[in-house]
Tab-separated table of C-alpha atoms and ligand atoms in Angstrom:
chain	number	residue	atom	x	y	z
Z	1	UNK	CA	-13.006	18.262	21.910
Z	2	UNK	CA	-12.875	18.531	18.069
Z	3	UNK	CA	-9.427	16.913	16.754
Z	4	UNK	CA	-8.495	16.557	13.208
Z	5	UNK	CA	-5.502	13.432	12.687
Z	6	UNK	CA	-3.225	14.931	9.784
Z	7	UNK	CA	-0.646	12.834	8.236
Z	8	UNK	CA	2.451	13.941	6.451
Z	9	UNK	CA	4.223	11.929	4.151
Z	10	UNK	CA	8.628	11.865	4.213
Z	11	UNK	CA	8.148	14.725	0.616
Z	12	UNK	CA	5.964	17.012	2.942
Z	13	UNK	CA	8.854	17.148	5.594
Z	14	UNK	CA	11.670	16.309	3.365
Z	15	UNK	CA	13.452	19.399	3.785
Z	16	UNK	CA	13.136	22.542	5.406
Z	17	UNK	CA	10.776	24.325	3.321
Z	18	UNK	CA	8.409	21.395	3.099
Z	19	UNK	CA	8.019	21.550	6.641
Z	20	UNK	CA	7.534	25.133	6.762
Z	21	UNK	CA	4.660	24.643	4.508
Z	22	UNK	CA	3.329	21.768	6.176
Z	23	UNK	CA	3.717	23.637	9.607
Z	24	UNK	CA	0.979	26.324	7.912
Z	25	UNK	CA	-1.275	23.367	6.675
Z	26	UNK	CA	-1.220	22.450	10.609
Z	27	UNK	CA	-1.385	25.938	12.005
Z	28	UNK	CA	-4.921	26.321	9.661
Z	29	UNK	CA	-6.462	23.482	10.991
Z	30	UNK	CA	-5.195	24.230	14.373
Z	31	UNK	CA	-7.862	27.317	14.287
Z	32	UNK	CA	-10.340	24.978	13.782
Z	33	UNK	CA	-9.642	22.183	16.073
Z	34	UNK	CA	-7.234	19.953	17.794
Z	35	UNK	CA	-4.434	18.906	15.586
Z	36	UNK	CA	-2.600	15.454	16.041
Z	37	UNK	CA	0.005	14.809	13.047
Z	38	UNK	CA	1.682	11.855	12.398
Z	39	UNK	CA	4.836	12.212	10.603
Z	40	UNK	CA	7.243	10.342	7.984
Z	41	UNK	CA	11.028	10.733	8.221
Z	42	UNK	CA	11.984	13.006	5.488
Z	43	UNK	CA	12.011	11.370	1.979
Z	44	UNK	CA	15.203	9.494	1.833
Z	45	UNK	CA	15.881	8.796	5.371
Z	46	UNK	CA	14.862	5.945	6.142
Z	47	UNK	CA	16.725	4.186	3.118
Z	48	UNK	CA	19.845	5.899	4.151
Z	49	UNK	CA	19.119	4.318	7.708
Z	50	UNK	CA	18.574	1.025	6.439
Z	51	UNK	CA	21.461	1.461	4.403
Z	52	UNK	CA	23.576	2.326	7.655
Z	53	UNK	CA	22.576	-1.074	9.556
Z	54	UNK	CA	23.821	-2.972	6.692
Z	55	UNK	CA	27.691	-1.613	7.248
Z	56	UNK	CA	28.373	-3.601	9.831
Z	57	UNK	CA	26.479	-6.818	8.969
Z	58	UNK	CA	23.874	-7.772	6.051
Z	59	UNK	CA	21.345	-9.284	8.918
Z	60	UNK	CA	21.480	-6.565	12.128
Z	61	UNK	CA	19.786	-8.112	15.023
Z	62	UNK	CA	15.926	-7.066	14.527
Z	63	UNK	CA	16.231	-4.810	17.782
Z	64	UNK	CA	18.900	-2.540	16.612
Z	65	UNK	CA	17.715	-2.961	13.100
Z	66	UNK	CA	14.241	-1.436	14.142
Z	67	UNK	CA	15.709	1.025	16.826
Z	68	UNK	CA	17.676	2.703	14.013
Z	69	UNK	CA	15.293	2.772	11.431
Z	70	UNK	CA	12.438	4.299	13.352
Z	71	UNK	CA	14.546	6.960	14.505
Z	72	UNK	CA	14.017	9.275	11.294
Z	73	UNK	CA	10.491	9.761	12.313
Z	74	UNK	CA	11.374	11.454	16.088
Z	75	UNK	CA	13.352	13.701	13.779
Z	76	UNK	CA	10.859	15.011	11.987
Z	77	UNK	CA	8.312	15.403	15.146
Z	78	UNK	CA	10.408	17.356	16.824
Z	79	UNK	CA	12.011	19.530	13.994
Z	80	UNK	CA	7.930	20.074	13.193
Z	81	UNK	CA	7.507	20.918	16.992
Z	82	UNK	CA	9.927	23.358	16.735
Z	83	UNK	CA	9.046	25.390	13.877
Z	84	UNK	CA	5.243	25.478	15.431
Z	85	UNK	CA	6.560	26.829	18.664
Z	86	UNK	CA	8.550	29.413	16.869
Z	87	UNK	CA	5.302	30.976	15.131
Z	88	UNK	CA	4.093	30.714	18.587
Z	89	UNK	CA	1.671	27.245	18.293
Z	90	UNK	CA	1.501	25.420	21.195
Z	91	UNK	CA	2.719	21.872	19.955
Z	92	UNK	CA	4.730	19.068	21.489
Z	93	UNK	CA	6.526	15.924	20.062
Z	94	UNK	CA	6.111	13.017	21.783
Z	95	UNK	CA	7.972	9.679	21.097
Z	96	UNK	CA	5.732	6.291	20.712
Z	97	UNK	CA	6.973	4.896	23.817
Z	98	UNK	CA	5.275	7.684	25.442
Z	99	UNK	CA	1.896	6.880	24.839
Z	100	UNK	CA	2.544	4.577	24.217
Z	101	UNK	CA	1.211	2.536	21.166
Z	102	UNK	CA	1.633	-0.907	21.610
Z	103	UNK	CA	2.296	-3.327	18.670
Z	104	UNK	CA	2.447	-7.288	18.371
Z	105	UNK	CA	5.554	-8.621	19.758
Z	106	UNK	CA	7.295	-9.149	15.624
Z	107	UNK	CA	10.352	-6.500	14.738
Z	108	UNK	CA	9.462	-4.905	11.186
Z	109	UNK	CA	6.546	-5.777	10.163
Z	110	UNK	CA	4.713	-5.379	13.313
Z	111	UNK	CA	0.930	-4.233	13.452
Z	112	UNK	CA	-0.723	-1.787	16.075
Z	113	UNK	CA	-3.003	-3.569	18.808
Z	114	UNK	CA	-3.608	-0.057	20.852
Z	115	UNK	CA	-3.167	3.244	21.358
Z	116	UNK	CA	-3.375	5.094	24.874
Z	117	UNK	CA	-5.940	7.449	23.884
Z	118	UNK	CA	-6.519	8.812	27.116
Z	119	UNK	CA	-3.003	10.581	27.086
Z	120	UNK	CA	-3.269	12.016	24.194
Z	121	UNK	CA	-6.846	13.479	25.462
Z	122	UNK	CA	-4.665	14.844	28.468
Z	123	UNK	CA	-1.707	16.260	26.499
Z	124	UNK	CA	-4.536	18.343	24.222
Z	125	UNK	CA	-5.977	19.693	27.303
Z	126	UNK	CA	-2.593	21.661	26.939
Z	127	UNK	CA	-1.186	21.402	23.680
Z	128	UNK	CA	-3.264	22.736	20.364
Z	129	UNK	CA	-1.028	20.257	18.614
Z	130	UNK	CA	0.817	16.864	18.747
Z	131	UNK	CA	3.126	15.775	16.936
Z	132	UNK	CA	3.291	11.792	16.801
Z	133	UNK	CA	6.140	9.735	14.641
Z	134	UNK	CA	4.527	7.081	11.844
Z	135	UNK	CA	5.953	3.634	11.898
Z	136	UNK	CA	6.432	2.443	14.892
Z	137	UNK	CA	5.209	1.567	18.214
Z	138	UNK	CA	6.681	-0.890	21.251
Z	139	UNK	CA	6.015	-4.214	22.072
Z	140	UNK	CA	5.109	-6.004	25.117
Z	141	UNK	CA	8.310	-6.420	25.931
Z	142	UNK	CA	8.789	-2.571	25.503
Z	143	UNK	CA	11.298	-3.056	22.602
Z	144	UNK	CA	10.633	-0.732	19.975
Z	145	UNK	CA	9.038	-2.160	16.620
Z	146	UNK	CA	8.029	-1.045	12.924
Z	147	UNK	CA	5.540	-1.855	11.030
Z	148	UNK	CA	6.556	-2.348	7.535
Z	149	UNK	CA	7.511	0.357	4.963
Z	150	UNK	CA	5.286	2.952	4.435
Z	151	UNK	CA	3.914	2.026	7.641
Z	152	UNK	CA	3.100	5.861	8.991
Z	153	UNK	CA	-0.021	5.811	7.119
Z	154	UNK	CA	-1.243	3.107	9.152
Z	155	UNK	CA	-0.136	4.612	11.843
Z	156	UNK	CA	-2.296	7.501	11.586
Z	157	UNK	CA	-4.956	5.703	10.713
Z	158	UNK	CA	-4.700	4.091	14.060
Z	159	UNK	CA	-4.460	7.493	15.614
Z	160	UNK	CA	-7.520	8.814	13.876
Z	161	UNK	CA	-9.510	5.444	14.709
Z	162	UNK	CA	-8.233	5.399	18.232
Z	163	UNK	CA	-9.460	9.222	18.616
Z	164	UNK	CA	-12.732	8.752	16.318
Z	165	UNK	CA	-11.575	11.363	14.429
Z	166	UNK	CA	-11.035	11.973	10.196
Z	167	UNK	CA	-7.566	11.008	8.822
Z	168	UNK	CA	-6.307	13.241	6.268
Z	169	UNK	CA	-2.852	12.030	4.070
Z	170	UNK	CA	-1.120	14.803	3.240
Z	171	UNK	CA	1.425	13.524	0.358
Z	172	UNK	CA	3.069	15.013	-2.752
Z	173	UNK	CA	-0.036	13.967	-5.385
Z	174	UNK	CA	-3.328	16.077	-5.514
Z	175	UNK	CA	-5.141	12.079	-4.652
Z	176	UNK	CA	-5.607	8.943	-5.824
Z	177	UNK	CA	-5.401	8.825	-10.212
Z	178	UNK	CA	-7.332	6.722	-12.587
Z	179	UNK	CA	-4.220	5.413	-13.683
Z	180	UNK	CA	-0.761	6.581	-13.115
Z	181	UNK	CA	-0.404	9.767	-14.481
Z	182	UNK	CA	3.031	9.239	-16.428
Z	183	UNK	CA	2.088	6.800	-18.754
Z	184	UNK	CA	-1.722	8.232	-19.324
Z	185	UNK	CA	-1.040	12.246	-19.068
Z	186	UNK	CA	-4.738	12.536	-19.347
Z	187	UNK	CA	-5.649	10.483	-15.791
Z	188	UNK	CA	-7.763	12.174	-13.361
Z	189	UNK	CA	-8.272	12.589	-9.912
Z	190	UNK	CA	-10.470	10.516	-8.135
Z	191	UNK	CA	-12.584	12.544	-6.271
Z	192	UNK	CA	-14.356	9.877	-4.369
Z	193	UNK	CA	-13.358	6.202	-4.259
Z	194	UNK	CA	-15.042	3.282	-2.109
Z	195	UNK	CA	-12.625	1.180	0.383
Z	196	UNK	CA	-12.661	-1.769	-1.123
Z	197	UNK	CA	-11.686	-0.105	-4.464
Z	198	UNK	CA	-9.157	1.496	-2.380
Z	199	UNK	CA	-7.559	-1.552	-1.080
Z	200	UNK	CA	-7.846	-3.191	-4.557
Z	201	UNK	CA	-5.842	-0.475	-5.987
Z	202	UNK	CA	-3.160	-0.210	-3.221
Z	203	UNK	CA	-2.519	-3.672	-3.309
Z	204	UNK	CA	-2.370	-3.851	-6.894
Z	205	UNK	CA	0.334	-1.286	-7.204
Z	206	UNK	CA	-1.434	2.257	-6.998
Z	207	UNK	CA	1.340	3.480	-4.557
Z	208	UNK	CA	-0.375	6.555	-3.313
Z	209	UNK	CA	-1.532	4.529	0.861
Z	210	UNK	CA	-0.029	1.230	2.662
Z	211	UNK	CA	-2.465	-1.171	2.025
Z	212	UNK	CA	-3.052	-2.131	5.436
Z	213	UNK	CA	-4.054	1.743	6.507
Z	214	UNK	CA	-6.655	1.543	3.742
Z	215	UNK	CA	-7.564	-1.834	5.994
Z	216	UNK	CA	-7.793	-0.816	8.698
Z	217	UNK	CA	-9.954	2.770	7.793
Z	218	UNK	CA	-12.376	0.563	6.090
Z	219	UNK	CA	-12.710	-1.845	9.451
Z	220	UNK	CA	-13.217	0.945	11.444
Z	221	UNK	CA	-14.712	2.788	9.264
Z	222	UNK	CA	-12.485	5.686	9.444
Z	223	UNK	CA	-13.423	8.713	7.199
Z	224	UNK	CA	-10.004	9.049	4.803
Z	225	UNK	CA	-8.806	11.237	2.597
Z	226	UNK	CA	-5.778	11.922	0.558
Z	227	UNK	CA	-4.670	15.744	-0.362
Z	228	UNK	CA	-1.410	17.149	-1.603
Z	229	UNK	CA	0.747	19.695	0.988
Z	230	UNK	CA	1.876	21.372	-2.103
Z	231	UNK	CA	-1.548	22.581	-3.205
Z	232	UNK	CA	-3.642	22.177	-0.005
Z	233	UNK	CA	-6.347	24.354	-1.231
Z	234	UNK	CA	-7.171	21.210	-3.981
Z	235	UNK	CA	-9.598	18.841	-2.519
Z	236	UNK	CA	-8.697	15.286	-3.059
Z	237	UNK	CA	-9.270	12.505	-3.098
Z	238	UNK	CA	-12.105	11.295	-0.366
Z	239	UNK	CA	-11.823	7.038	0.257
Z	240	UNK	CA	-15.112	6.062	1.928
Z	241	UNK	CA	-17.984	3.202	1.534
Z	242	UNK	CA	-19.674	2.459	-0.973
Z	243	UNK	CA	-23.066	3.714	-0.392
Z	244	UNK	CA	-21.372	7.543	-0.376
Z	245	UNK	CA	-19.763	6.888	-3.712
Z	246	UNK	CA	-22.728	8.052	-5.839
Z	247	UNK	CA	-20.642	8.627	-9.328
Z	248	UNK	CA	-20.718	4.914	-9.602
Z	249	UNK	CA	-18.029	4.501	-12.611
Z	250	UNK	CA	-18.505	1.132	-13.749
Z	251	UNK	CA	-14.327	1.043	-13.608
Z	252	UNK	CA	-12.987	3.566	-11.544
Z	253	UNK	CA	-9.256	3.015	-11.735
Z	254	UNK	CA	-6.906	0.831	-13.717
Z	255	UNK	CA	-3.268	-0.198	-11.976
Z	256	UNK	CA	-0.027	-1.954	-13.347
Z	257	UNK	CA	2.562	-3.852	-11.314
Z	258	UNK	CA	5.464	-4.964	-12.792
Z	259	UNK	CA	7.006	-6.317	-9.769
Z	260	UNK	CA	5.870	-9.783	-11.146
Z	261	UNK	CA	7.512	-13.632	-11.889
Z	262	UNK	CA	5.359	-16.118	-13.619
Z	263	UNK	CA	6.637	-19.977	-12.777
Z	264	UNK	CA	4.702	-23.359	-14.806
Z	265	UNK	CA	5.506	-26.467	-13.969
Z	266	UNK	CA	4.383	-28.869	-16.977
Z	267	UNK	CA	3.151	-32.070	-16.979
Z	268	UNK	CA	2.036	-32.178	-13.027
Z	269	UNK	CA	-0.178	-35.633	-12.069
Z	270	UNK	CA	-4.023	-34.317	-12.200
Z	271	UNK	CA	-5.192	-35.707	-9.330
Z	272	UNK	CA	-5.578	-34.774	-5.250
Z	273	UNK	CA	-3.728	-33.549	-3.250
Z	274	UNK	CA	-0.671	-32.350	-5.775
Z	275	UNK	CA	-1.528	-28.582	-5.476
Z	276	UNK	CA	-1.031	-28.887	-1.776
Z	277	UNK	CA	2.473	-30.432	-2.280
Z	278	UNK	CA	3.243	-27.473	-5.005
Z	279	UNK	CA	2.188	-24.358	-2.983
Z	280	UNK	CA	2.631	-25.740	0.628
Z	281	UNK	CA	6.362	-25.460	0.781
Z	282	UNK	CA	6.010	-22.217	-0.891
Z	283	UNK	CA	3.884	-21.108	1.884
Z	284	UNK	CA	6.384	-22.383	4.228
Z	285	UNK	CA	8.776	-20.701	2.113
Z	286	UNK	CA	6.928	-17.336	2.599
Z	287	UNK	CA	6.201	-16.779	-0.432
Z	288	UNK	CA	2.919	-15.302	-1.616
Z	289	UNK	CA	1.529	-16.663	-4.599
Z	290	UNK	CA	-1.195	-14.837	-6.392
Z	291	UNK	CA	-2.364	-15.608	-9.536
Z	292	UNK	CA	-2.711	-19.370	-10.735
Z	293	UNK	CA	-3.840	-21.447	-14.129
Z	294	UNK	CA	-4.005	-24.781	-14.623
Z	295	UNK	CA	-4.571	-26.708	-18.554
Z	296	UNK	CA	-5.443	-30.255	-18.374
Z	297	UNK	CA	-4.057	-32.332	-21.082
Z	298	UNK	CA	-5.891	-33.891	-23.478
Z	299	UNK	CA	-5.428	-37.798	-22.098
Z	300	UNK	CA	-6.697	-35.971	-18.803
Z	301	UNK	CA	-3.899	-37.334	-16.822
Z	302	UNK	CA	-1.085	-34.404	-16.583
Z	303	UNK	CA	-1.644	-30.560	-16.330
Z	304	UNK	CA	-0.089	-27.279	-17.078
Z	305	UNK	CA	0.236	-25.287	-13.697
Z	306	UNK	CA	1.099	-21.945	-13.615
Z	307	UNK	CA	1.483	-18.989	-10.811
Z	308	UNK	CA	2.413	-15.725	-10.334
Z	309	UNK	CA	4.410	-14.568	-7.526
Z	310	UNK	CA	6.777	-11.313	-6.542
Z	311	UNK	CA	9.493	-11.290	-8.700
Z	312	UNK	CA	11.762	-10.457	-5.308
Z	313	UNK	CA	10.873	-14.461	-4.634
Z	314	UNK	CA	11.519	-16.155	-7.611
Z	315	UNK	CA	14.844	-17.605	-6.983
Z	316	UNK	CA	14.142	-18.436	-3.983
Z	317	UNK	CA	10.412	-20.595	-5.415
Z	318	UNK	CA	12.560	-22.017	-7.796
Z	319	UNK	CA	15.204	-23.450	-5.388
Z	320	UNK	CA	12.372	-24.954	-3.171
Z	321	UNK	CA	10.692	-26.266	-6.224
Z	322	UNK	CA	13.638	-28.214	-7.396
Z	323	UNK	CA	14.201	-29.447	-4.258
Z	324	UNK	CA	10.738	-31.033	-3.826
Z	325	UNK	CA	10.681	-32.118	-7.818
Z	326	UNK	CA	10.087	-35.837	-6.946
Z	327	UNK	CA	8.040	-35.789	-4.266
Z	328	UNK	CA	5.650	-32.711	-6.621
Z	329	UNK	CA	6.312	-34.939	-9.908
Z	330	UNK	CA	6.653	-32.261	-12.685
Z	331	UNK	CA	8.173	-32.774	-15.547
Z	332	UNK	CA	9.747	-29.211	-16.536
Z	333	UNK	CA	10.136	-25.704	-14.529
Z	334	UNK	CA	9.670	-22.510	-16.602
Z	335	UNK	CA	9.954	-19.333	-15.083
Z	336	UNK	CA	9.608	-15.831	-16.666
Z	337	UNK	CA	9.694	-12.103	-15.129
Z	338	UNK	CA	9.708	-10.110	-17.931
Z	339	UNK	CA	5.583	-10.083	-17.258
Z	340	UNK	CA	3.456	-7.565	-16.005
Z	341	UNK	CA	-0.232	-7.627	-14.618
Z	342	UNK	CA	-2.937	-4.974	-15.260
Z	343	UNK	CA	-5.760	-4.621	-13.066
Z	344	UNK	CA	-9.171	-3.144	-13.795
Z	345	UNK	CA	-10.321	-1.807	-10.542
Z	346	UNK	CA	-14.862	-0.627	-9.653
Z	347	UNK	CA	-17.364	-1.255	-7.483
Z	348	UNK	CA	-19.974	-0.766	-10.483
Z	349	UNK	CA	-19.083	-4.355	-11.604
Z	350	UNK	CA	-21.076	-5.427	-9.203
Z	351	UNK	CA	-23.869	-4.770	-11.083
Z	352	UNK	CA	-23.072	-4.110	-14.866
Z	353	UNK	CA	-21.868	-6.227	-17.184
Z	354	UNK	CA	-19.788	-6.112	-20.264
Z	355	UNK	CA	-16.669	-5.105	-18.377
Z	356	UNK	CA	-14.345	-8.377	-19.321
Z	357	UNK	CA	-16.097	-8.126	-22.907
Z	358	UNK	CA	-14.235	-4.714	-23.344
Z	359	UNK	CA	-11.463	-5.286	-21.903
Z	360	UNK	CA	-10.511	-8.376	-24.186
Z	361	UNK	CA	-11.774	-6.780	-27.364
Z	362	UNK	CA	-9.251	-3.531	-26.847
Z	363	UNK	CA	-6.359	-6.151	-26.158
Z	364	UNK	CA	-7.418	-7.919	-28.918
Z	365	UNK	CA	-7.049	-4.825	-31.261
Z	366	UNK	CA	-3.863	-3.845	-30.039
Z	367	UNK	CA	-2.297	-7.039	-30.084
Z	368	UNK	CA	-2.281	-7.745	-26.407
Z	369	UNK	CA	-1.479	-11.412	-25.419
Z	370	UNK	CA	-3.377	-12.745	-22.289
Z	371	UNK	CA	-1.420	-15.087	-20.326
Z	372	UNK	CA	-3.490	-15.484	-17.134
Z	373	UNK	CA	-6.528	-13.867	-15.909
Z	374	UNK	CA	-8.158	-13.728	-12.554
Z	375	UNK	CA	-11.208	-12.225	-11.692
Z	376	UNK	CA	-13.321	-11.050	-7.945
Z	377	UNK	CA	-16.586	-9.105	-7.746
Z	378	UNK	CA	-14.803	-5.673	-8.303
Z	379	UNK	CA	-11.801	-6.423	-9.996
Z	380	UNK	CA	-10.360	-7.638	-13.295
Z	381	UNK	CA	-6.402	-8.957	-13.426
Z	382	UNK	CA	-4.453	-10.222	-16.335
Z	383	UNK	CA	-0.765	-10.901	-17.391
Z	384	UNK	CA	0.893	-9.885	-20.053
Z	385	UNK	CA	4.340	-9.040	-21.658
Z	386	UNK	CA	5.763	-6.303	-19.758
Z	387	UNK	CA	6.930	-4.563	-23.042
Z	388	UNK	CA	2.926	-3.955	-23.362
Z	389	UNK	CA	2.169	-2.363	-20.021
Z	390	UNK	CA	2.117	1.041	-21.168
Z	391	UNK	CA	0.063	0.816	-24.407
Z	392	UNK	CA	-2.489	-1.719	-22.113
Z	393	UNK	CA	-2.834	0.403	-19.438
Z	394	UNK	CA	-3.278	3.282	-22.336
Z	395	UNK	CA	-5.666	1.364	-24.126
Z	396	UNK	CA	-7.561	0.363	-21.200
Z	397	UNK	CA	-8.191	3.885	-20.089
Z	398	UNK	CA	-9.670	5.144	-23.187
Z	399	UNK	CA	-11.459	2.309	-23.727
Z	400	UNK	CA	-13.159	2.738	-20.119
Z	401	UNK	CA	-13.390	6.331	-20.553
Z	402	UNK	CA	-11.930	7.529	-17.584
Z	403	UNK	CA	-10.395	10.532	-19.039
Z	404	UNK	CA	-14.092	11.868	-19.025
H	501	LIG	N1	9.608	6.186	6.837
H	501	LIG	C1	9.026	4.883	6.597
H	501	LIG	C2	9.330	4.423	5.188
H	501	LIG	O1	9.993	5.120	4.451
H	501	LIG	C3	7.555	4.868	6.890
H	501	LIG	C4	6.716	5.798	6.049
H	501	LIG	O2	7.199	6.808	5.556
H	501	LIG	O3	5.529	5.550	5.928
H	501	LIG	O4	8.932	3.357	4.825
H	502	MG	MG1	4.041	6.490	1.958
């Protein structure tokens, strides 16, 4: 049985016509093959959802929290399910309990440990299409869960692993951009990226896939692909391994977040065991730190330490840091969010050099400040003044040539 695993994102149902056009996007590949799609909740629903929970009380109890929330997702299957029906495709909307697709016990950021393949095999024997919400799945208790916004990628990812079969995002951009298109007009489409370059852009802010679908394809080595359901003649953009990328761009993308906080703690004892007592209660705290520098004095004794984190958790760093000032021994707390890191994103690095050596000299001319940088095999990051994010990232591009 051939079976294609399309994905619509909450713009490609958000509204009657979008899922009229979406609902021809299916019917074509329905010709072809089997059709599971995995739906969003139309753009905007799920925020007015949360939004709802929160009349009553700012923490709802996870179950109703996650019962409500998930419930723009059924919506769309079964508006989809209709409109197929009505131009005569034989589809059906099923509800994740169903299936079912089971999820670790957590509320809201819960991940997928299986799907039931078998009955969706059974409900194709007499269906040409399925139509499966995004985002959600039940636990072993047989509560209902989600998995984290923009979770429905993941989802069908899942779906498409589970049935060995091709995921394709459709979503409201032609694929996955060299930079973001409104601050470099001239970024292109990628048409082929590796997984791990993938994963390095999602997680540095590219906002195109869930980080954890672009995870999971590259464990199971799902084929993936990201298209637009406004112009689905366009190919896109095609995320696979690295061996299949052949127009091996030394850089192939470049990605800004701004969702950053910077903390240093100065004059911090050099010597064991004090980084443990700094980031520990952070970790305890939840709190994911990412970037971190640390300047040894001159007399050798004190250090410099500073870290990035989400600027969502900076209060709350602070407030633990204060709290465990004596036991840490520091002598001041800074903190700063007006920051922003840049990330320079290719497999190519592997094996040419040069990259940092352009990067610093184009800062350089442009009068870019460094504050931190942090390297990997693939992958160049750096801080600087968020005031300078869009002439960096412009910079960069040109520099790198990706416009070409
Ligand atoms: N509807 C959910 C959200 O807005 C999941 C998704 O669209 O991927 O986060
Ligand atoms: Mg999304």
């Amino acid at each position: 049985m051939k079976i294609k695993v399309l994905k619509f994102g909450g713009t490609s149902v958000g509204s009657i016509e979008a899922i009229k056009r979406s609902a021809d996007i299916i019917h074509d590949w329905s010709k072809k093959s089997k059709v599971i799609a995995v739906l969003s909740a139309m753009s905007g629903e799920t925020d007015r959802l949360i939004n709802l929970t929160k009349s009553f009380s700012k923490n709802p109890n996870p179950i109703d929290f996650d019962n409500a929330i998930s419930s723009g997702e059924n919506v769309s299957c079964a508006l989809m399910s209709i409109c197929l029906n009505n131009q005569k495709i034989k589809a059906k909307s099923l509800l994740s309990w169903q299936i079912p697709i089971i999820t670790s016990s957590e509320h809201m950021k819960s991940r997928i440990l299986s799907i039931n393949k078998k009955f969706l095999y059974d409900e194709l024997e007499n269906f040409e299409v399925l139509l499966i919400p995004g985002f959600q799945g039940i636990n072993n208790k047989g509560e209902l869960t989600t998995l984290g916004r923009g979770g429905s990628d993941t989802s069908a990812v899942a779906v498409a692993a589970a049935m060995e079969s091709e995921c394709i995002i459709y979503t409201d951009v032609e694929g996955v951009f060299t930079t973001d298109p409104n601050i470099v007009p001239k970024a292109k489409k990628i048409n082929k990226i590796a997984y791990e370059e993938m994963l390095e852009l999602a997680s540095q802010g590219a906002k195109v896939l869930q980080t954890r679908s672009v995870e999971l394809a590259m464990r199971k080595n799902t084929k993936l692909s990201v298209r637009s359901s406004f112009k689905p003649k366009k190919i896109g953009t095609m995320i696979t391994d690295e061996k299949s990328v052949l127009e091996n761009n030394t850089v192939s993308g470049i990605t800004y977040s701004k969702d950053e906080a910077k903390i240093t703690l100065s004059r911090v004892q050099d010597k064991p065991g004090v980084s443990s007592k700094i980031f520990g209660p952070l970790a305890k705290g939840n709190i994911n730190v990412d970037m971190i520098l640390q300047n040894i004095s001159q007399d050798g004794k004190f250090a410099n330490l500073s870290f990035t984190l989400p600027r969502l958790d900076l209060e709350k760093a602070l407030k633990i840091l204060k709290k465990e000032k004596s036991i840490i021994g520091y002598k001041k707390i800074i903190s700063s969010n007006n920051i922003s890191k840049i990330s320079v994103v290719g497999v190519g690095m592997r094996s040419h050099a040069g990259v940092a050596q352009t990067l610093f000299d184009t800062l350089g001319k442009n009068k870019i400040n460094i504050q931190v940088i942090t390297t990997s095999e693939i992958k160049i990051s750096i801080l600087i003044h968020e005031d300078q994010t869009d002439l960096a990232v412009q910079k960069l591009h040109q520099a790198f040539k990706l416009h070409k």
